[in-house]
Amino acid sequence: MPRTTTTVLTAGALALATVTLTGCSALGDAAHDRVTSEASTRADLRSAPAWLPDDATAITSVSGTGGKESDTTPTTLVFTSRDGVTADGCTTTPRKSAPTMDVDGAPDVYAATSVLQCGGWSMTSAGSRWVAWTPNPGDGGS
């Protein structure tokens, strides 16, 4: 094989490997009509739900891209909090909904018989790891 062909093939393979290693999440998100974002702490977020605890860390948010209005966009938020969710206006209710968007490392929603419902969000935890989702039809939210 001529040296030019080998160089082109090598460069192409390296470019593909780079995209595969650095763009997996972005490509996966585009293929599944979702956007994933991460934050180390609550303070790192541009905007956070009022109920999100001040000590929230290791925050991952996955939102669908199909909704036109923010209140209809399916979103799942996974975070760690020792303090837990203690916001005023949140109530415990039987779980009737589940997240539309999956997040790796989220607590098992289907193991919960009840959830904490805060407006249009429902949530449950396993230890200090929490999963919250919207919409939450049947849980008292939108």
PDB file of N, CA, C and O in Angstrom, residues 31-87:
ATOM      1  N   ALA A  31     -28.784  10.842  19.285  1.00  0.00           N
ATOM      2  CA  ALA A  31     -29.519   9.696  18.755  1.00  0.00           C
ATOM      3  C   ALA A  31     -30.779   9.412  19.557  1.00  0.00           C
ATOM      4  O   ALA A  31     -31.741   8.865  19.027  1.00  0.00           O
ATOM      5  N   HIS A  32     -30.786   9.777  20.826  1.00  0.00           N
ATOM      6  CA  HIS A  32     -31.925   9.483  21.687  1.00  0.00           C
ATOM      7  C   HIS A  32     -32.727  10.715  22.060  1.00  0.00           C
ATOM      8  O   HIS A  32     -33.505  10.687  23.013  1.00  0.00           O
ATOM      9  N   ASP A  33     -32.556  11.812  21.324  1.00  0.00           N
ATOM     10  CA  ASP A  33     -33.308  13.049  21.551  1.00  0.00           C
ATOM     11  C   ASP A  33     -33.269  13.502  23.011  1.00  0.00           C
ATOM     12  O   ASP A  33     -34.293  13.716  23.645  1.00  0.00           O
ATOM     13  N   ARG A  34     -32.065  13.621  23.533  1.00  0.00           N
ATOM     14  CA  ARG A  34     -31.910  14.066  24.916  1.00  0.00           C
ATOM     15  C   ARG A  34     -30.632  14.880  25.057  1.00  0.00           C
ATOM     16  O   ARG A  34     -29.747  14.835  24.214  1.00  0.00           O
ATOM     17  N   VAL A  35     -30.571  15.624  26.147  1.00  0.00           N
ATOM     18  CA  VAL A  35     -29.402  16.424  26.480  1.00  0.00           C
ATOM     19  C   VAL A  35     -28.993  16.055  27.900  1.00  0.00           C
ATOM     20  O   VAL A  35     -29.820  16.083  28.806  1.00  0.00           O
ATOM     21  N   THR A  36     -27.723  15.717  28.078  1.00  0.00           N
ATOM     22  CA  THR A  36     -27.200  15.364  29.391  1.00  0.00           C
ATOM     23  C   THR A  36     -26.265  16.459  29.866  1.00  0.00           C
ATOM     24  O   THR A  36     -25.446  16.956  29.098  1.00  0.00           O
ATOM     25  N   SER A  37     -26.414  16.858  31.116  1.00  0.00           N
ATOM     26  CA  SER A  37     -25.479  17.822  31.699  1.00  0.00           C
ATOM     27  C   SER A  37     -25.120  17.355  33.101  1.00  0.00           C
ATOM     28  O   SER A  37     -25.868  16.616  33.735  1.00  0.00           O
ATOM     29  N   GLU A  38     -23.948  17.786  33.554  1.00  0.00           N
ATOM     30  CA  GLU A  38     -23.470  17.394  34.870  1.00  0.00           C
ATOM     31  C   GLU A  38     -22.947  18.613  35.611  1.00  0.00           C
ATOM     32  O   GLU A  38     -22.458  19.553  34.996  1.00  0.00           O
ATOM     33  N   ALA A  39     -23.061  18.576  36.926  1.00  0.00           N
ATOM     34  CA  ALA A  39     -22.539  19.643  37.785  1.00  0.00           C
ATOM     35  C   ALA A  39     -21.981  18.989  39.048  1.00  0.00           C
ATOM     36  O   ALA A  39     -22.535  18.009  39.550  1.00  0.00           O
ATOM     37  N   SER A  40     -20.907  19.548  39.551  1.00  0.00           N
ATOM     38  CA  SER A  40     -20.308  19.013  40.779  1.00  0.00           C
ATOM     39  C   SER A  40     -21.134  19.370  42.006  1.00  0.00           C
ATOM     40  O   SER A  40     -21.285  18.561  42.920  1.00  0.00           O
ATOM     41  N   THR A  41     -21.662  20.605  42.028  1.00  0.00           N
ATOM     42  CA  THR A  41     -22.453  21.075  43.170  1.00  0.00           C
ATOM     43  C   THR A  41     -23.656  21.881  42.687  1.00  0.00           C
ATOM     44  O   THR A  41     -23.716  22.279  41.527  1.00  0.00           O
ATOM     45  N   ARG A  42     -24.579  22.146  43.599  1.00  0.00           N
ATOM     46  CA  ARG A  42     -25.749  22.966  43.281  1.00  0.00           C
ATOM     47  C   ARG A  42     -25.312  24.342  42.800  1.00  0.00           C
ATOM     48  O   ARG A  42     -25.904  24.921  41.896  1.00  0.00           O
ATOM     49  N   ALA A  43     -24.260  24.881  43.407  1.00  0.00           N
ATOM     50  CA  ALA A  43     -23.762  26.216  43.047  1.00  0.00           C
ATOM     51  C   ALA A  43     -23.269  26.271  41.605  1.00  0.00           C
ATOM     52  O   ALA A  43     -23.222  27.348  41.002  1.00  0.00           O
ATOM     53  N   ASP A  44     -22.922  25.125  41.031  1.00  0.00           N
ATOM     54  CA  ASP A  44     -22.441  25.083  39.652  1.00  0.00           C
ATOM     55  C   ASP A  44     -23.568  25.138  38.619  1.00  0.00           C
ATOM     56  O   ASP A  44     -23.302  25.266  37.428  1.00  0.00           O
ATOM     57  N   LEU A  45     -24.798  25.038  39.056  1.00  0.00           N
ATOM     58  CA  LEU A  45     -25.942  25.054  38.139  1.00  0.00           C
ATOM     59  C   LEU A  45     -26.354  26.483  37.812  1.00  0.00           C
ATOM     60  O   LEU A  45     -26.326  27.356  38.678  1.00  0.00           O
ATOM     61  N   ARG A  46     -26.750  26.705  36.569  1.00  0.00           N
ATOM     62  CA  ARG A  46     -27.276  28.032  36.191  1.00  0.00           C
ATOM     63  C   ARG A  46     -28.603  28.295  36.877  1.00  0.00           C
ATOM     64  O   ARG A  46     -28.861  29.380  37.350  1.00  0.00           O
ATOM     65  N   SER A  47     -29.461  27.301  36.868  1.00  0.00           N
ATOM     66  CA  SER A  47     -30.719  27.399  37.603  1.00  0.00           C
ATOM     67  C   SER A  47     -31.012  26.011  38.159  1.00  0.00           C
ATOM     68  O   SER A  47     -30.727  25.008  37.520  1.00  0.00           O
ATOM     69  N   ALA A  48     -31.555  25.991  39.350  1.00  0.00           N
ATOM     70  CA  ALA A  48     -31.848  24.720  40.014  1.00  0.00           C
ATOM     71  C   ALA A  48     -33.263  24.784  40.561  1.00  0.00           C
ATOM     72  O   ALA A  48     -33.740  25.855  40.939  1.00  0.00           O
ATOM     73  N   PRO A  49     -33.944  23.639  40.595  1.00  0.00           N
ATOM     74  CA  PRO A  49     -35.268  23.625  41.222  1.00  0.00           C
ATOM     75  C   PRO A  49     -35.156  24.106  42.669  1.00  0.00           C
ATOM     76  O   PRO A  49     -34.154  23.828  43.343  1.00  0.00           O
ATOM     77  N   ALA A  50     -36.143  24.804  43.143  1.00  0.00           N
ATOM     78  CA  ALA A  50     -36.120  25.355  44.505  1.00  0.00           C
ATOM     79  C   ALA A  50     -35.940  24.263  45.550  1.00  0.00           C
ATOM     80  O   ALA A  50     -35.333  24.500  46.598  1.00  0.00           O
ATOM     81  N   TRP A  51     -36.431  23.068  45.294  1.00  0.00           N
ATOM     82  CA  TRP A  51     -36.358  21.986  46.268  1.00  0.00           C
ATOM     83  C   TRP A  51     -34.985  21.319  46.326  1.00  0.00           C
ATOM     84  O   TRP A  51     -34.711  20.567  47.260  1.00  0.00           O
ATOM     85  N   LEU A  52     -34.112  21.552  45.355  1.00  0.00           N
ATOM     86  CA  LEU A  52     -32.807  20.893  45.336  1.00  0.00           C
ATOM     87  C   LEU A  52     -31.998  21.328  46.554  1.00  0.00           C
ATOM     88  O   LEU A  52     -31.770  22.522  46.761  1.00  0.00           O
ATOM     89  N   PRO A  53     -31.538  20.387  47.391  1.00  0.00           N
ATOM     90  CA  PRO A  53     -30.820  20.747  48.617  1.00  0.00           C
ATOM     91  C   PRO A  53     -29.530  21.519  48.332  1.00  0.00           C
ATOM     92  O   PRO A  53     -28.879  21.311  47.308  1.00  0.00           O
ATOM     93  N   ASP A  54     -29.172  22.383  49.265  1.00  0.00           N
ATOM     94  CA  ASP A  54     -27.934  23.161  49.138  1.00  0.00           C
ATOM     95  C   ASP A  54     -26.699  22.274  49.091  1.00  0.00           C
ATOM     96  O   ASP A  54     -25.698  22.632  48.481  1.00  0.00           O
ATOM     97  N   ASP A  55     -26.755  21.103  49.724  1.00  0.00           N
ATOM     98  CA  ASP A  55     -25.587  20.226  49.757  1.00  0.00           C
ATOM     99  C   ASP A  55     -25.551  19.231  48.591  1.00  0.00           C
ATOM    100  O   ASP A  55     -24.726  18.319  48.573  1.00  0.00           O
ATOM    101  N   ALA A  56     -26.420  19.397  47.586  1.00  0.00           N
ATOM    102  CA  ALA A  56     -26.467  18.483  46.441  1.00  0.00           C
ATOM    103  C   ALA A  56     -25.136  18.492  45.689  1.00  0.00           C
ATOM    104  O   ALA A  56     -24.570  19.545  45.412  1.00  0.00           O
ATOM    105  N   THR A  57     -24.640  17.294  45.402  1.00  0.00           N
ATOM    106  CA  THR A  57     -23.388  17.127  44.655  1.00  0.00           C
ATOM    107  C   THR A  57     -23.586  16.027  43.614  1.00  0.00           C
ATOM    108  O   THR A  57     -24.613  15.335  43.622  1.00  0.00           O
ATOM    109  N   ALA A  58     -22.591  15.853  42.750  1.00  0.00           N
ATOM    110  CA  ALA A  58     -22.611  14.801  41.730  1.00  0.00           C
ATOM    111  C   ALA A  58     -23.951  14.793  40.997  1.00  0.00           C
ATOM    112  O   ALA A  58     -24.640  13.777  40.936  1.00  0.00           O
ATOM    113  N   ILE A  59     -24.308  15.934  40.447  1.00  0.00           N
ATOM    114  CA  ILE A  59     -25.621  16.143  39.836  1.00  0.00           C
ATOM    115  C   ILE A  59     -25.559  15.821  38.344  1.00  0.00           C
ATOM    116  O   ILE A  59     -24.713  16.340  37.619  1.00  0.00           O
ATOM    117  N   THR A  60     -26.468  14.959  37.894  1.00  0.00           N
ATOM    118  CA  THR A  60     -26.608  14.648  36.475  1.00  0.00           C
ATOM    119  C   THR A  60     -28.044  14.924  36.082  1.00  0.00           C
ATOM    120  O   THR A  60     -28.978  14.505  36.758  1.00  0.00           O
ATOM    121  N   SER A  61     -28.218  15.645  34.980  1.00  0.00           N
ATOM    122  CA  SER A  61     -29.540  15.963  34.462  1.00  0.00           C
ATOM    123  C   SER A  61     -29.644  15.452  33.035  1.00  0.00           C
ATOM    124  O   SER A  61     -28.753  15.685  32.221  1.00  0.00           O
ATOM    125  N   VAL A  62     -30.734  14.729  32.740  1.00  0.00           N
ATOM    126  CA  VAL A  62     -31.008  14.268  31.385  1.00  0.00           C
ATOM    127  C   VAL A  62     -32.389  14.791  31.024  1.00  0.00           C
ATOM    128  O   VAL A  62     -33.370  14.516  31.713  1.00  0.00           O
ATOM    129  N   SER A  63     -32.444  15.583  29.938  1.00  0.00           N
ATOM    130  CA  SER A  63     -33.706  16.170  29.479  1.00  0.00           C
ATOM    131  C   SER A  63     -33.987  15.748  28.047  1.00  0.00           C
ATOM    132  O   SER A  63     -33.076  15.679  27.222  1.00  0.00           O
ATOM    133  N   GLY A  64     -35.254  15.507  27.775  1.00  0.00           N
ATOM    134  CA  GLY A  64     -35.665  15.204  26.415  1.00  0.00           C
ATOM    135  C   GLY A  64     -35.642  16.469  25.578  1.00  0.00           C
ATOM    136  O   GLY A  64     -35.783  17.571  26.100  1.00  0.00           O
ATOM    137  N   THR A  65     -35.468  16.315  24.294  1.00  0.00           N
ATOM    138  CA  THR A  65     -35.431  17.479  23.407  1.00  0.00           C
ATOM    139  C   THR A  65     -36.707  17.619  22.599  1.00  0.00           C
ATOM    140  O   THR A  65     -36.830  18.543  21.812  1.00  0.00           O
ATOM    141  N   GLY A  66     -37.675  16.733  22.798  1.00  0.00           N
ATOM    142  CA  GLY A  66     -38.894  16.760  22.008  1.00  0.00           C
ATOM    143  C   GLY A  66     -39.920  17.778  22.473  1.00  0.00           C
ATOM    144  O   GLY A  66     -40.730  18.245  21.690  1.00  0.00           O
ATOM    145  N   GLY A  67     -39.914  18.159  23.754  1.00  0.00           N
ATOM    146  CA  GLY A  67     -40.901  19.093  24.283  1.00  0.00           C
ATOM    147  C   GLY A  67     -40.611  20.520  23.885  1.00  0.00           C
ATOM    148  O   GLY A  67     -39.464  20.930  23.798  1.00  0.00           O
ATOM    149  N   LYS A  68     -41.639  21.289  23.617  1.00  0.00           N
ATOM    150  CA  LYS A  68     -41.473  22.693  23.237  1.00  0.00           C
ATOM    151  C   LYS A  68     -41.501  23.611  24.449  1.00  0.00           C
ATOM    152  O   LYS A  68     -40.898  24.656  24.460  1.00  0.00           O
ATOM    153  N   GLU A  69     -42.218  23.235  25.469  1.00  0.00           N
ATOM    154  CA  GLU A  69     -42.351  24.058  26.670  1.00  0.00           C
ATOM    155  C   GLU A  69     -41.557  23.413  27.803  1.00  0.00           C
ATOM    156  O   GLU A  69     -41.537  22.198  27.943  1.00  0.00           O
ATOM    157  N   SER A  70     -40.928  24.227  28.640  1.00  0.00           N
ATOM    158  CA  SER A  70     -40.090  23.683  29.710  1.00  0.00           C
ATOM    159  C   SER A  70     -40.880  22.830  30.691  1.00  0.00           C
ATOM    160  O   SER A  70     -40.348  21.898  31.272  1.00  0.00           O
ATOM    161  N   ASP A  71     -42.166  23.107  30.869  1.00  0.00           N
ATOM    162  CA  ASP A  71     -42.938  22.315  31.823  1.00  0.00           C
ATOM    163  C   ASP A  71     -43.397  20.981  31.235  1.00  0.00           C
ATOM    164  O   ASP A  71     -43.947  20.157  31.934  1.00  0.00           O
ATOM    165  N   THR A  72     -43.190  20.765  29.942  1.00  0.00           N
ATOM    166  CA  THR A  72     -43.549  19.481  29.344  1.00  0.00           C
ATOM    167  C   THR A  72     -42.321  18.682  28.929  1.00  0.00           C
ATOM    168  O   THR A  72     -42.450  17.573  28.463  1.00  0.00           O
ATOM    169  N   THR A  73     -41.146  19.240  29.080  1.00  0.00           N
ATOM    170  CA  THR A  73     -39.924  18.548  28.716  1.00  0.00           C
ATOM    171  C   THR A  73     -39.603  17.505  29.778  1.00  0.00           C
ATOM    172  O   THR A  73     -39.390  17.859  30.939  1.00  0.00           O
ATOM    173  N   PRO A  74     -39.556  16.221  29.408  1.00  0.00           N
ATOM    174  CA  PRO A  74     -39.214  15.217  30.414  1.00  0.00           C
ATOM    175  C   PRO A  74     -37.774  15.404  30.871  1.00  0.00           C
ATOM    176  O   PRO A  74     -36.869  15.563  30.054  1.00  0.00           O
ATOM    177  N   THR A  75     -37.589  15.407  32.184  1.00  0.00           N
ATOM    178  CA  THR A  75     -36.266  15.605  32.770  1.00  0.00           C
ATOM    179  C   THR A  75     -36.098  14.678  33.962  1.00  0.00           C
ATOM    180  O   THR A  75     -37.023  14.519  34.764  1.00  0.00           O
ATOM    181  N   THR A  76     -34.915  14.081  34.063  1.00  0.00           N
ATOM    182  CA  THR A  76     -34.549  13.287  35.229  1.00  0.00           C
ATOM    183  C   THR A  76     -33.289  13.891  35.819  1.00  0.00           C
ATOM    184  O   THR A  76     -32.351  14.201  35.096  1.00  0.00           O
ATOM    185  N   LEU A  77     -33.299  14.086  37.124  1.00  0.00           N
ATOM    186  CA  LEU A  77     -32.184  14.683  37.844  1.00  0.00           C
ATOM    187  C   LEU A  77     -31.727  13.675  38.899  1.00  0.00           C
ATOM    188  O   LEU A  77     -32.546  13.203  39.691  1.00  0.00           O
ATOM    189  N   VAL A  78     -30.446  13.338  38.900  1.00  0.00           N
ATOM    190  CA  VAL A  78     -29.887  12.412  39.888  1.00  0.00           C
ATOM    191  C   VAL A  78     -28.801  13.172  40.645  1.00  0.00           C
ATOM    192  O   VAL A  78     -27.983  13.855  40.031  1.00  0.00           O
ATOM    193  N   PHE A  79     -28.813  13.054  41.965  1.00  0.00           N
ATOM    194  CA  PHE A  79     -27.848  13.801  42.779  1.00  0.00           C
ATOM    195  C   PHE A  79     -27.626  13.102  44.112  1.00  0.00           C
ATOM    196  O   PHE A  79     -28.389  12.220  44.503  1.00  0.00           O
ATOM    197  N   THR A  80     -26.580  13.530  44.801  1.00  0.00           N
ATOM    198  CA  THR A  80     -26.272  13.025  46.133  1.00  0.00           C
ATOM    199  C   THR A  80     -26.523  14.145  47.138  1.00  0.00           C
ATOM    200  O   THR A  80     -26.153  15.296  46.892  1.00  0.00           O
ATOM    201  N   SER A  81     -27.183  13.809  48.246  1.00  0.00           N
ATOM    202  CA  SER A  81     -27.442  14.780  49.305  1.00  0.00           C
ATOM    203  C   SER A  81     -27.614  14.051  50.629  1.00  0.00           C
ATOM    204  O   SER A  81     -28.490  13.197  50.751  1.00  0.00           O
ATOM    205  N   ARG A  82     -26.789  14.406  51.596  1.00  0.00           N
ATOM    206  CA  ARG A  82     -26.951  13.848  52.947  1.00  0.00           C
ATOM    207  C   ARG A  82     -28.141  14.481  53.650  1.00  0.00           C
ATOM    208  O   ARG A  82     -28.832  13.836  54.420  1.00  0.00           O
ATOM    209  N   ASP A  83     -28.364  15.795  53.395  1.00  0.00           N
ATOM    210  CA  ASP A  83     -29.483  16.501  54.029  1.00  0.00           C
ATOM    211  C   ASP A  83     -30.824  16.043  53.474  1.00  0.00           C
ATOM    212  O   ASP A  83     -31.834  16.080  54.175  1.00  0.00           O
ATOM    213  N   GLY A  84     -30.871  15.660  52.209  1.00  0.00           N
ATOM    214  CA  GLY A  84     -32.116  15.246  51.568  1.00  0.00           C
ATOM    215  C   GLY A  84     -32.998  16.432  51.215  1.00  0.00           C
ATOM    216  O   GLY A  84     -32.667  17.589  51.491  1.00  0.00           O
ATOM    217  N   VAL A  85     -34.107  16.138  50.606  1.00  0.00           N
ATOM    218  CA  VAL A  85     -35.039  17.176  50.172  1.00  0.00           C
ATOM    219  C   VAL A  85     -35.972  17.502  51.322  1.00  0.00           C
ATOM    220  O   VAL A  85     -36.674  16.638  51.832  1.00  0.00           O
ATOM    221  N   THR A  86     -35.949  18.766  51.742  1.00  0.00           N
ATOM    222  CA  THR A  86     -36.766  19.201  52.879  1.00  0.00           C
ATOM    223  C   THR A  86     -37.557  20.465  52.551  1.00  0.00           C
ATOM    224  O   THR A  86     -37.983  21.172  53.452  1.00  0.00           O
ATOM    225  N   ALA A  87     -37.762  20.737  51.287  1.00  0.00           N
ATOM    226  CA  ALA A  87     -38.420  21.981  50.871  1.00  0.00           C
ATOM    227  C   ALA A  87     -39.863  22.048  51.359  1.00  0.00           C
ATOM    228  O   ALA A  87     -40.560  21.029  51.435  1.00  0.00           O
TER     229      ALA A  87
END
